[in-house]
PDB file of C-alpha atoms in Angstrom:
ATOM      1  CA  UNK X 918      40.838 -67.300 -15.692  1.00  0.00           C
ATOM      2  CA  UNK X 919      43.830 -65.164 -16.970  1.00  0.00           C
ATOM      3  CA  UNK X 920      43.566 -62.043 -17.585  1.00  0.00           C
ATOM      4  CA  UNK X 921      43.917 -60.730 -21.100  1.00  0.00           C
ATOM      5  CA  UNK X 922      45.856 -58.006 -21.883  1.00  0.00           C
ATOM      6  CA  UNK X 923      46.547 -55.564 -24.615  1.00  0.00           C
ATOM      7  CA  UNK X 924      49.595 -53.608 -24.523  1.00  0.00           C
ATOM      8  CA  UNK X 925      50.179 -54.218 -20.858  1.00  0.00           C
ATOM      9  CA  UNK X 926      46.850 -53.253 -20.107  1.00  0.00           C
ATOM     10  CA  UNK X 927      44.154 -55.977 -18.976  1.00  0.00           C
ATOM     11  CA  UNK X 928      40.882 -55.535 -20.367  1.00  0.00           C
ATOM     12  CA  UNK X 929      39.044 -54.874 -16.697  1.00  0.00           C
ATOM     13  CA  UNK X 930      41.186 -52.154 -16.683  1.00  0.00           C
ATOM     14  CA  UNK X 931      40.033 -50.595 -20.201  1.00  0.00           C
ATOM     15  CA  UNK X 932      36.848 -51.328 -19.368  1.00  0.00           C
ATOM     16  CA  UNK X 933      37.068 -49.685 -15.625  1.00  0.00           C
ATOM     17  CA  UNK X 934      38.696 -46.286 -17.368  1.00  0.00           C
ATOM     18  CA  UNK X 935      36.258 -45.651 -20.428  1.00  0.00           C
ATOM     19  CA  UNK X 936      33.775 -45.951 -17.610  1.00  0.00           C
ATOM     20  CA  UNK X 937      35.245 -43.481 -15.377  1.00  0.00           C
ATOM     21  CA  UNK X 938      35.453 -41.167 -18.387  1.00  0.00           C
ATOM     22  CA  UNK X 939      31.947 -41.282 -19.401  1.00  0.00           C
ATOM     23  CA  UNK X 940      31.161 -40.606 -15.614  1.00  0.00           C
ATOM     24  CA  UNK X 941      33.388 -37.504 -15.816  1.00  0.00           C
ATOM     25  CA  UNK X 942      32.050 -36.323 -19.014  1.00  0.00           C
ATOM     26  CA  UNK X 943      28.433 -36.758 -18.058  1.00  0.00           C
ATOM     27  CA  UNK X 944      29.411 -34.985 -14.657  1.00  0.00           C
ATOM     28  CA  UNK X 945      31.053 -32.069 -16.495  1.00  0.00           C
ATOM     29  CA  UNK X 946      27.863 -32.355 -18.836  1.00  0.00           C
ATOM     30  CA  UNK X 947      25.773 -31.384 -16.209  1.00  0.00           C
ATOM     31  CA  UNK X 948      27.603 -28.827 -14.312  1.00  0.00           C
ATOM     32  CA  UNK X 949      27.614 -26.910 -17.962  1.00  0.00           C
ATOM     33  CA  UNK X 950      24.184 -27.421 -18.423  1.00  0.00           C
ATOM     34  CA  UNK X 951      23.743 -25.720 -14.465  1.00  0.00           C
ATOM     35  CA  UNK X 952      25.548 -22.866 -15.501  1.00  0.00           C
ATOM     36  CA  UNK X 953      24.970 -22.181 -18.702  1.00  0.00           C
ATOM     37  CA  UNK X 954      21.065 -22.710 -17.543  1.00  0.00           C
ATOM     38  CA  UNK X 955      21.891 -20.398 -14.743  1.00  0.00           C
ATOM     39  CA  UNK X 956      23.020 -17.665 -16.764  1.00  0.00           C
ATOM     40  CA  UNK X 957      20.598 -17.796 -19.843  1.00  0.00           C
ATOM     41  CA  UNK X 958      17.718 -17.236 -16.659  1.00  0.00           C
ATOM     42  CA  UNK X 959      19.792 -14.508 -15.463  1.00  0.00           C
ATOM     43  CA  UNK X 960      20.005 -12.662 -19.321  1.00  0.00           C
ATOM     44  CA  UNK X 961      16.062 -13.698 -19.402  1.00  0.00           C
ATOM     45  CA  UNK X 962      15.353 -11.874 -16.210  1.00  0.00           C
ATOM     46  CA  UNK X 963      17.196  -8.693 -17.407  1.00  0.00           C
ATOM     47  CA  UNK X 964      15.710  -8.671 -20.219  1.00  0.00           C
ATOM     48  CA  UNK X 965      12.084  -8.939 -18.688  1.00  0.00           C
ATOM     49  CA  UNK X 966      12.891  -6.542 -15.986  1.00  0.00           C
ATOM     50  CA  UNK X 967      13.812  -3.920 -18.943  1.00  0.00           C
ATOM     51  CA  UNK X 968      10.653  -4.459 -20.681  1.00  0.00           C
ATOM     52  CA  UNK X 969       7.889  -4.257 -17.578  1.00  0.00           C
ATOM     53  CA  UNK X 970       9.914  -1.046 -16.098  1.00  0.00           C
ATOM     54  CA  UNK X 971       9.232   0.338 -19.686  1.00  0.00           C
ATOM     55  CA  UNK X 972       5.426  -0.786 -19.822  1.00  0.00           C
ATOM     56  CA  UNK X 973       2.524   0.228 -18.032  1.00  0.00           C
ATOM     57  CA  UNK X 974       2.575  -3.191 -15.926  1.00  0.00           C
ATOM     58  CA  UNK X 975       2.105  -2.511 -12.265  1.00  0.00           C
ATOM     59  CA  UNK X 976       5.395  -2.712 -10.103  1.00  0.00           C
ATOM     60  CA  UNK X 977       3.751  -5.862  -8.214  1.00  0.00           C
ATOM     61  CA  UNK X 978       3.831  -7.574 -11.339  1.00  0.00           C
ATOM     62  CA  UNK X 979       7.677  -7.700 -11.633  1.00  0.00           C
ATOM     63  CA  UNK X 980       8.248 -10.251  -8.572  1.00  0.00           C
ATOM     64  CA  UNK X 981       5.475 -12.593  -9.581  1.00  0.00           C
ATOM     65  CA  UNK X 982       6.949 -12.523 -13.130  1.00  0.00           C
ATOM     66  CA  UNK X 983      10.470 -13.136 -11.738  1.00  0.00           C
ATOM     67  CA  UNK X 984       9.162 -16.309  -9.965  1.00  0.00           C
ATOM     68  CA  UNK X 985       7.478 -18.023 -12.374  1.00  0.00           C
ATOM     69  CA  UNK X 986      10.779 -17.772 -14.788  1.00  0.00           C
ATOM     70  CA  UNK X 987      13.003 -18.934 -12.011  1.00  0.00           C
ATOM     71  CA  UNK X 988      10.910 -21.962 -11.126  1.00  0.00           C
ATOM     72  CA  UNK X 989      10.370 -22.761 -15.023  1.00  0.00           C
ATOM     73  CA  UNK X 990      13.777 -22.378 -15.425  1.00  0.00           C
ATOM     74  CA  UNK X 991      14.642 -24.691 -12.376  1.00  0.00           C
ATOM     75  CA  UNK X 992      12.373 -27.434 -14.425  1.00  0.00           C
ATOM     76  CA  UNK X 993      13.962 -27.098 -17.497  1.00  0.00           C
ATOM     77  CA  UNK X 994      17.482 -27.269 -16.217  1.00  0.00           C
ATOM     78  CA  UNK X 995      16.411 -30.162 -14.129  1.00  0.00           C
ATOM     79  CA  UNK X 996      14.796 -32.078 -16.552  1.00  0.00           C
ATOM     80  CA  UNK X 997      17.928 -32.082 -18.784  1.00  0.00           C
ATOM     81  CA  UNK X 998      20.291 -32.876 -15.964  1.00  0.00           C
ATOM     82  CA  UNK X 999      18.086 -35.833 -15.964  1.00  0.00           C
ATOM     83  CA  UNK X1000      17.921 -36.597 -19.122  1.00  0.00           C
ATOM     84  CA  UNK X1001      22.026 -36.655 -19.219  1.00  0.00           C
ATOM     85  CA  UNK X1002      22.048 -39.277 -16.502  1.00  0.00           C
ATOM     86  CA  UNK X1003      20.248 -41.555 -19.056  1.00  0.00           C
ATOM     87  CA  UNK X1004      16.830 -40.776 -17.318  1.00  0.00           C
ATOM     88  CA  UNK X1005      13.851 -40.409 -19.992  1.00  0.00           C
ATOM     89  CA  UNK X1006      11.653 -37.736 -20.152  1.00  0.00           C
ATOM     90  CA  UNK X1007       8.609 -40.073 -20.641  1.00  0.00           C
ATOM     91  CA  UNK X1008       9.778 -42.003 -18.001  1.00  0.00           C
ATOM     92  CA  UNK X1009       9.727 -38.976 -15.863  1.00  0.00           C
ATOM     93  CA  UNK X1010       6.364 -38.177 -16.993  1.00  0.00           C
ATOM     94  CA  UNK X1011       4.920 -41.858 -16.347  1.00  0.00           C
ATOM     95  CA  UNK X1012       5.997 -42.070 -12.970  1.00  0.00           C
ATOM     96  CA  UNK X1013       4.787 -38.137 -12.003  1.00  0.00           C
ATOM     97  CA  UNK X1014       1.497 -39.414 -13.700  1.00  0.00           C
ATOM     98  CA  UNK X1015       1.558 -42.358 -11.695  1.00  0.00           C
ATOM     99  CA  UNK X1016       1.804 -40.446  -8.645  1.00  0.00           C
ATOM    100  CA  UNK X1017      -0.247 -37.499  -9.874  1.00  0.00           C
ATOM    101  CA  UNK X1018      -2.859 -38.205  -7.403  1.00  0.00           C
ATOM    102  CA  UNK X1019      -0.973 -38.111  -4.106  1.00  0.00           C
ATOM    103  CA  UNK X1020       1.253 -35.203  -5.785  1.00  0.00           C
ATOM    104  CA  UNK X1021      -1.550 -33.613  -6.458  1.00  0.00           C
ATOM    105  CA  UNK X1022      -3.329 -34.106  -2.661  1.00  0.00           C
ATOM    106  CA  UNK X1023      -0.057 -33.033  -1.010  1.00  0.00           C
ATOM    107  CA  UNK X1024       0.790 -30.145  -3.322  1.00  0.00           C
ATOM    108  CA  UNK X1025      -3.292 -28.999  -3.277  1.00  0.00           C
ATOM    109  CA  UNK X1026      -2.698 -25.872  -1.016  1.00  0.00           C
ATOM    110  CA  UNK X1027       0.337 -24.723  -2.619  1.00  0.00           C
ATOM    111  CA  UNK X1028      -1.391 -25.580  -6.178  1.00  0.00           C
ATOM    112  CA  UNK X1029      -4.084 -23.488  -4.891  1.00  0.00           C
ATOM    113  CA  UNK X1030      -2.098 -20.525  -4.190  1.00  0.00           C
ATOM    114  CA  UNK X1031      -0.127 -20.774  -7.375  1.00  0.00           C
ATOM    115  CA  UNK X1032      -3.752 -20.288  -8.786  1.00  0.00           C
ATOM    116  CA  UNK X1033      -4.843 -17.798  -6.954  1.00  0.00           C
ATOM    117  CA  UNK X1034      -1.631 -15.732  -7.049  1.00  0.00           C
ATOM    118  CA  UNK X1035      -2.103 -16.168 -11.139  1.00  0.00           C
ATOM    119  CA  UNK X1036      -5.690 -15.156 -10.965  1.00  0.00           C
ATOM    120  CA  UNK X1037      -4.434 -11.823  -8.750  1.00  0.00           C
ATOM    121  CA  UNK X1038      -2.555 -10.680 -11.672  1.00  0.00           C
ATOM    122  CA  UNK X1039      -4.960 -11.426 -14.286  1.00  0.00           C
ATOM    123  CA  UNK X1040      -7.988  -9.656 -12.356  1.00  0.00           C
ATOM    124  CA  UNK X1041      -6.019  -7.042 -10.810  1.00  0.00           C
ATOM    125  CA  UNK X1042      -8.245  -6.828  -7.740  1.00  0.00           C
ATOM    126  CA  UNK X1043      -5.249  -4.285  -6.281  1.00  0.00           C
ATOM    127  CA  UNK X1044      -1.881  -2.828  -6.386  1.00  0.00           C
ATOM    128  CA  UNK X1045       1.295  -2.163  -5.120  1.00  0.00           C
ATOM    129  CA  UNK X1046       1.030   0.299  -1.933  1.00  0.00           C
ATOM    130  CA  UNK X1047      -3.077  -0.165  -2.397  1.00  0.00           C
ATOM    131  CA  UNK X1048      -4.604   0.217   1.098  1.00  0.00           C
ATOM    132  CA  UNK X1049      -7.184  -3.052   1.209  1.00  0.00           C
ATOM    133  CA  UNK X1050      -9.594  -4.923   3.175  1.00  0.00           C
ATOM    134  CA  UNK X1051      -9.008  -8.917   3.449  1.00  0.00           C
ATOM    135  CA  UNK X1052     -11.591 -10.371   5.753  1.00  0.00           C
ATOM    136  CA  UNK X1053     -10.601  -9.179   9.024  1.00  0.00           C
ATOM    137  CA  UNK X1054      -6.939  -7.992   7.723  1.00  0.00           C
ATOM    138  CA  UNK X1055      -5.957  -4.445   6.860  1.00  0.00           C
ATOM    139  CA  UNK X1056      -3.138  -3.311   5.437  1.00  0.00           C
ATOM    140  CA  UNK X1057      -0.825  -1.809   2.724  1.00  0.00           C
ATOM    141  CA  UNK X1058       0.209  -3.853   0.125  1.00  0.00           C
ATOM    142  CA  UNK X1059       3.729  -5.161  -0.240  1.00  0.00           C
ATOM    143  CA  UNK X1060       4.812  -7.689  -2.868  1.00  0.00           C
ATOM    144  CA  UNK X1061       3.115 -10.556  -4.003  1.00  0.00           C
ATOM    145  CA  UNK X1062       4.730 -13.837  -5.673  1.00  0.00           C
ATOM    146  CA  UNK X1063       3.790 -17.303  -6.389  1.00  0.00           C
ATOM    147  CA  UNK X1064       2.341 -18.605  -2.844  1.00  0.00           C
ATOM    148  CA  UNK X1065       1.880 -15.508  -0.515  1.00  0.00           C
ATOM    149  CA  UNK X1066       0.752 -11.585  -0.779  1.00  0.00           C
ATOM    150  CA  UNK X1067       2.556  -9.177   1.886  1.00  0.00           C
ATOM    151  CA  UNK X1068       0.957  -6.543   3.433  1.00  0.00           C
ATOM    152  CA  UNK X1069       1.878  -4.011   5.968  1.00  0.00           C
ATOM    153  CA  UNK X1070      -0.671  -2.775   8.355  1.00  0.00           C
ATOM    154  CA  UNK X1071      -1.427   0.496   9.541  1.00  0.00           C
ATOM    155  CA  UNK X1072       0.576  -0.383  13.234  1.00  0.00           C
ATOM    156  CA  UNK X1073       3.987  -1.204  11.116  1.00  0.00           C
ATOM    157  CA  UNK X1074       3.227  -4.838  11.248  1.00  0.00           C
ATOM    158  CA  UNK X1075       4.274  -6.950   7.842  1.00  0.00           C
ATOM    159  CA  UNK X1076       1.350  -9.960   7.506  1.00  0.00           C
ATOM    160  CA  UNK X1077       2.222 -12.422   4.819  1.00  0.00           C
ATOM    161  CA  UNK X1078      -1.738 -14.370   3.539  1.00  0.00           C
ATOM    162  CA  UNK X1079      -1.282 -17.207   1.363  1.00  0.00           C
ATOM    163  CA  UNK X1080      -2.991 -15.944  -2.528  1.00  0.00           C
ATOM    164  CA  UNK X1081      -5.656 -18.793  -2.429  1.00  0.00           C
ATOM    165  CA  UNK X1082      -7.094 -17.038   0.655  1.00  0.00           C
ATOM    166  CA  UNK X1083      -6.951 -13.623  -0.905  1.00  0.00           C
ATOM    167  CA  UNK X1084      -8.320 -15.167  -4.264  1.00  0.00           C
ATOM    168  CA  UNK X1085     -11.177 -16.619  -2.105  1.00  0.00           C
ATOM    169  CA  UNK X1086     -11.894 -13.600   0.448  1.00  0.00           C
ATOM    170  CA  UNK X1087     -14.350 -10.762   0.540  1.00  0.00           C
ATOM    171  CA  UNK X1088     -11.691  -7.914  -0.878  1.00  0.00           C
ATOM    172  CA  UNK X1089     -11.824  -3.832  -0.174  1.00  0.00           C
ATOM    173  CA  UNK X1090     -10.027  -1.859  -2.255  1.00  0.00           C
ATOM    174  CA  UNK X1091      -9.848   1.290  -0.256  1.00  0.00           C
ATOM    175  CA  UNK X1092      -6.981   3.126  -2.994  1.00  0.00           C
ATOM    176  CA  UNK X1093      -9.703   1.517  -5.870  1.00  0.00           C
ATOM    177  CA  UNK X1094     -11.096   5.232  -6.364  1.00  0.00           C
ATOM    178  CA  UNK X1095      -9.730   8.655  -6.060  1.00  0.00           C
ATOM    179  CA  UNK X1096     -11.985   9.833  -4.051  1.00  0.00           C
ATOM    180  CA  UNK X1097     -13.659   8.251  -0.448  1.00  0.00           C
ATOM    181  CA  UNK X1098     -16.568   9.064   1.381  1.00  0.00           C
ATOM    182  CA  UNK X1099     -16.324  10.166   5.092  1.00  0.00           C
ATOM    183  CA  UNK X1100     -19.463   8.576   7.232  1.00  0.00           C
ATOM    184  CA  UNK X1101     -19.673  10.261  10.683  1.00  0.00           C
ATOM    185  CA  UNK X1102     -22.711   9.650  13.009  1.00  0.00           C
ATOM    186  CA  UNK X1103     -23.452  12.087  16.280  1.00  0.00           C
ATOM    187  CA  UNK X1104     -25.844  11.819  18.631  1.00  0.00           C
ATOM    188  CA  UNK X1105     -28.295  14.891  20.013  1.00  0.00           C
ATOM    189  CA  UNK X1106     -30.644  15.669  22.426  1.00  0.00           C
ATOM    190  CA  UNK X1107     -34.352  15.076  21.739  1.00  0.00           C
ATOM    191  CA  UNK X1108     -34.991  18.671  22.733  1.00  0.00           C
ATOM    192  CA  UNK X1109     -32.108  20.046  20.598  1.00  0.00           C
ATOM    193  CA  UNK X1110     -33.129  22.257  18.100  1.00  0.00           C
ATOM    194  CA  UNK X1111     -32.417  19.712  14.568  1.00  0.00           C
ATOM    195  CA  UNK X1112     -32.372  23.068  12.574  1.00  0.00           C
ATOM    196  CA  UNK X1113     -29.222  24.520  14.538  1.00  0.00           C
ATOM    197  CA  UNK X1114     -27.598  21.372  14.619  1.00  0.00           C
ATOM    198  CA  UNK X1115     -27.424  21.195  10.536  1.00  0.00           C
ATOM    199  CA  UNK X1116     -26.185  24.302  10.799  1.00  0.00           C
ATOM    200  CA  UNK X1117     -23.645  23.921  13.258  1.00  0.00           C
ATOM    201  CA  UNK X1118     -22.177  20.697  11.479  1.00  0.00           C
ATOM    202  CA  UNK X1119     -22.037  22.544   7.920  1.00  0.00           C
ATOM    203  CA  UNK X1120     -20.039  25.338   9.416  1.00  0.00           C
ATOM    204  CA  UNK X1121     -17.666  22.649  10.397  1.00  0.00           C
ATOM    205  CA  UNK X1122     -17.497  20.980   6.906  1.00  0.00           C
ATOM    206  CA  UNK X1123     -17.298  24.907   5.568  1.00  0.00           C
ATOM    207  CA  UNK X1124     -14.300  24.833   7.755  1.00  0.00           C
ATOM    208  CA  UNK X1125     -12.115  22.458   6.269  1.00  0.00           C
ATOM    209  CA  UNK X1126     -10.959  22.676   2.350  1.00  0.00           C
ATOM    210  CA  UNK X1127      -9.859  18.964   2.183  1.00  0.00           C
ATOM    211  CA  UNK X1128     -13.908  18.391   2.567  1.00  0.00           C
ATOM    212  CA  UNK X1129     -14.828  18.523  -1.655  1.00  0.00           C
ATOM    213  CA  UNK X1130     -18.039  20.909  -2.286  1.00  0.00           C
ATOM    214  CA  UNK X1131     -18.713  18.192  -4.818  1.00  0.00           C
ATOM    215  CA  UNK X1132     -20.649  16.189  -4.128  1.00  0.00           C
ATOM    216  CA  UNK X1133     -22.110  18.836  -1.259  1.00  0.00           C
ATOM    217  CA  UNK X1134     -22.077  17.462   2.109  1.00  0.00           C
ATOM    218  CA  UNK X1135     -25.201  15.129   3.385  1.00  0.00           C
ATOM    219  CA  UNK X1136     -26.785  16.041   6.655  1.00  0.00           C
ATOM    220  CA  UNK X1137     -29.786  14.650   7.914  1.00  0.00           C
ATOM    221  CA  UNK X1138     -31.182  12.753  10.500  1.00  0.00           C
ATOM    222  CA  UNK X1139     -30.838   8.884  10.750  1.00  0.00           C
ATOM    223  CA  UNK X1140     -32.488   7.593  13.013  1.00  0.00           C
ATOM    224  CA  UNK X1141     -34.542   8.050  15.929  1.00  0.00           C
ATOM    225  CA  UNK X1142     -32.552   6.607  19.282  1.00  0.00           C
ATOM    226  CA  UNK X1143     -33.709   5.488  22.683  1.00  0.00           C
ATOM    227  CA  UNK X1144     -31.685   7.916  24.470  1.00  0.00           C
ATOM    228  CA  UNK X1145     -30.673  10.506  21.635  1.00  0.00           C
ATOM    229  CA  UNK X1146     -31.777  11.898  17.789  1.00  0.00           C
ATOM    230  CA  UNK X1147     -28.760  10.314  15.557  1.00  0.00           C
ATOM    231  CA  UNK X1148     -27.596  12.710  13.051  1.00  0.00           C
ATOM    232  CA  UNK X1149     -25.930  11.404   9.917  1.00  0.00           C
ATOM    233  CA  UNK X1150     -22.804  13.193   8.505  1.00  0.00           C
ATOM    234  CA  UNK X1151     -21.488  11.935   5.163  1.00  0.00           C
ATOM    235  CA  UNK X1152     -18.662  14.061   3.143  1.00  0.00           C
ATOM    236  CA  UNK X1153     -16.407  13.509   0.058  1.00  0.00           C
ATOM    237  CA  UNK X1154     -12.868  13.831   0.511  1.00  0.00           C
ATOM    238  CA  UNK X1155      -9.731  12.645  -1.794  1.00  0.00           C
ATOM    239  CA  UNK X1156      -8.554   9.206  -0.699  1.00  0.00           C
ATOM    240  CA  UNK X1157      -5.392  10.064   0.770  1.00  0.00           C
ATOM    241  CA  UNK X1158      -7.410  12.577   2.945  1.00  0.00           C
ATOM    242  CA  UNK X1159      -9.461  10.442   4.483  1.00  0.00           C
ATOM    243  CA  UNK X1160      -8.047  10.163   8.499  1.00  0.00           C
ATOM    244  CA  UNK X1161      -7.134  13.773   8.407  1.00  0.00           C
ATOM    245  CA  UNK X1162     -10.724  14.470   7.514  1.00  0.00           C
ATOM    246  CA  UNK X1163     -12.264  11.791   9.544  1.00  0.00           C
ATOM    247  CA  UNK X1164     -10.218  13.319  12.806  1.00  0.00           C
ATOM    248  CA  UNK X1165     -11.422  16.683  12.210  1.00  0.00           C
ATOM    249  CA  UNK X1166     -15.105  15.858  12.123  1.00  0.00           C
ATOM    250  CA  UNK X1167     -15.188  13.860  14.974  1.00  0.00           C
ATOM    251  CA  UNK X1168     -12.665  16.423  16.766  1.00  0.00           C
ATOM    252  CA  UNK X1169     -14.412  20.040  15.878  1.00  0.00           C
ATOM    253  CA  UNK X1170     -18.379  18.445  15.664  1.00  0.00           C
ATOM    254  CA  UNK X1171     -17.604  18.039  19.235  1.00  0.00           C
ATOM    255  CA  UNK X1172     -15.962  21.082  19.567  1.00  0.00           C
ATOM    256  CA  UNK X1173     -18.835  23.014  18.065  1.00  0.00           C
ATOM    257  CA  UNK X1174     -21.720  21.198  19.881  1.00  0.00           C
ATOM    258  CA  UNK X1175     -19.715  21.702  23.347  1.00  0.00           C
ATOM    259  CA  UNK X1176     -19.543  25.913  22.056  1.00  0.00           C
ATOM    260  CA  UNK X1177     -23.353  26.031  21.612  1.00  0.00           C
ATOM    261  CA  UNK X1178     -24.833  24.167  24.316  1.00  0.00           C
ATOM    262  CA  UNK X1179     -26.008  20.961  22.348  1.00  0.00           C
ATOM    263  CA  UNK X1180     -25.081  18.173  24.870  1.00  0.00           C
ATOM    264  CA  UNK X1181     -24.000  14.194  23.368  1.00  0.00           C
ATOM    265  CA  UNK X1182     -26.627  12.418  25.144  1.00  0.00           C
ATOM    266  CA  UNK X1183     -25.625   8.892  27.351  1.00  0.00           C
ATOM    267  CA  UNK X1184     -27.164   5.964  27.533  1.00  0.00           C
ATOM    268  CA  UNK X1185     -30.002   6.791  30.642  1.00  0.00           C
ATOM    269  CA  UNK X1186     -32.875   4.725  32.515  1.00  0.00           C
ATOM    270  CA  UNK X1187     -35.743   6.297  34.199  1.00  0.00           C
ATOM    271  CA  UNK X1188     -37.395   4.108  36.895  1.00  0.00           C
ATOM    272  CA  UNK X1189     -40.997   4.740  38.127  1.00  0.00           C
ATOM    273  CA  UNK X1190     -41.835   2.981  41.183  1.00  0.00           C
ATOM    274  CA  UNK X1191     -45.559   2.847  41.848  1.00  0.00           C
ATOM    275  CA  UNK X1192     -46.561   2.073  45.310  1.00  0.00           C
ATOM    276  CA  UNK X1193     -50.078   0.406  46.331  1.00  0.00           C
ATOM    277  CA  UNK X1194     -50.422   2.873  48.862  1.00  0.00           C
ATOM    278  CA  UNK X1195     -51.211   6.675  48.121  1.00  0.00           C
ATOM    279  CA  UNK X1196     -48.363   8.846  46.622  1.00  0.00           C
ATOM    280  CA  UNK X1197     -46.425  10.798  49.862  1.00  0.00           C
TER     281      UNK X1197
END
């Protein structure tokens, strides 16, 4: 079969270029919707960085926000590349529903900590540069974003927990409260005198003006030992005092009981050992 032409110019040909060109344009369609996607996000995040610096919103707010605009935004922009390439939305949608169950099994954890880092900054369990409790974890927090909160511990360590765990844990907010109590427990003789020893420990506690006078120191005795009377200690102190008073207790209680004779017992056994035979 000939080929026809028009103007010196076969039809295959025509054909073959208007192609090309609606490849190009849909190619330079797409790179303008990347960057002009790119840099409406990056106006967005300005503008949302301006307005939580000048609300009340705590600082560990401002990465979590950040994240959820660039993934959204990441969405969007794909979804309309997409859609340029002559793929339809509801098409999209049919075959994500289609696969919603195995998307959903695979993505369950990460789902989960979306959740839980979403329910973090609803609740507002803590803050940034709170010291907390999680489970067996202790530590200052960090940052928190979509999937994991940071903390540092007291040892300089940086320990990254995924938020469904922290959503799900047993949380202590030791930074909840301005003030913290101070539980010490010291052990005495049974033949100490329980009198001085009240004494003694208030002195201490007099000592030291990070110890509050409200409420008044508790001192009293807790329980009744095998080998020693245990004497309860329990001051107020503010929360960013708490090791310095905590050191001191332990430190000058010692101290004190070492100055007036009162000796920390140790754990002891007496053994009798009767004989059948008369005592020698």
């Amino acid at each position: 079969m000939e080929n026809i032409e028009i103007d010196g110019t076969t039809v295959e040909n025509i054909i073959s270029s208007e192609k090309l060109y609606s490849y190009g344009m849909t190619l330079l369609a797409i790179v303008l919707m990347i960057a002009c996607g790119f840099a409406v996000t990056k106006i967005i995040l300005k503008i949302t960085d301006k307005a939580l610096k000048k609300s009340t919103a705590d600082p560990i707010l401002y990465t979590f926000v950040r994240n959820v605009i660039r993934v959204a935004a990441i969405i969007i922009i794909a979804t309309m590349c997409l859609g340029a390439l002559g793929i339809q939305i509801h098409t999209i949608i049919a075959v994500v529903g289609a696969a919603g169950a195995a998307i959903a099994l695979a993505l369950k954890d990460s789902l989960a900590n979306i959740a839980g880092g979403v329910m973090i900054i609803i609740t507002k369990p803590f803050g940034k540069d709170d010291l907390i409790d999680i489970g067996d974890v202790s530590g200052q927090v960090q940052d928190i974003d979509l999937f994991l909160t940071t903390l540092k511990t007291y040892d300089n360590k940086t320990i990254t927990i995924p938020n469904g765990i922290v959503n799900t844990s047993i949380l202590v907010n030791h930074s909840k409260e301005s003030r913290r109590r101070v539980d010490c427990t010291f052990g005495i003789g049974y033949h100490d005198n329980i009198g001085n020893v009240k004494k003694i420990m208030r002195e201490v506690c007099d000592g030291n003006k990070l110890i509050l006078k409200d409420p008044e120191p508790l001192i009293g005795v807790a329980n009744h030992g095998n080998n020693a009377v245990e004497m309860d200690l329990k001051v107020w102190c503010d929360t960013d005092d708490y090791w310095d008073v905590k050191y001191y207790l332990e430190e000058k209680i010692k101290t004190a009981f070492d100055e007036n004779g009162i000796q920390i017992p140790y754990p002891q056994m007496d053994v009798h050992i009767k004989t059948d035979g008369a005592a020698k």
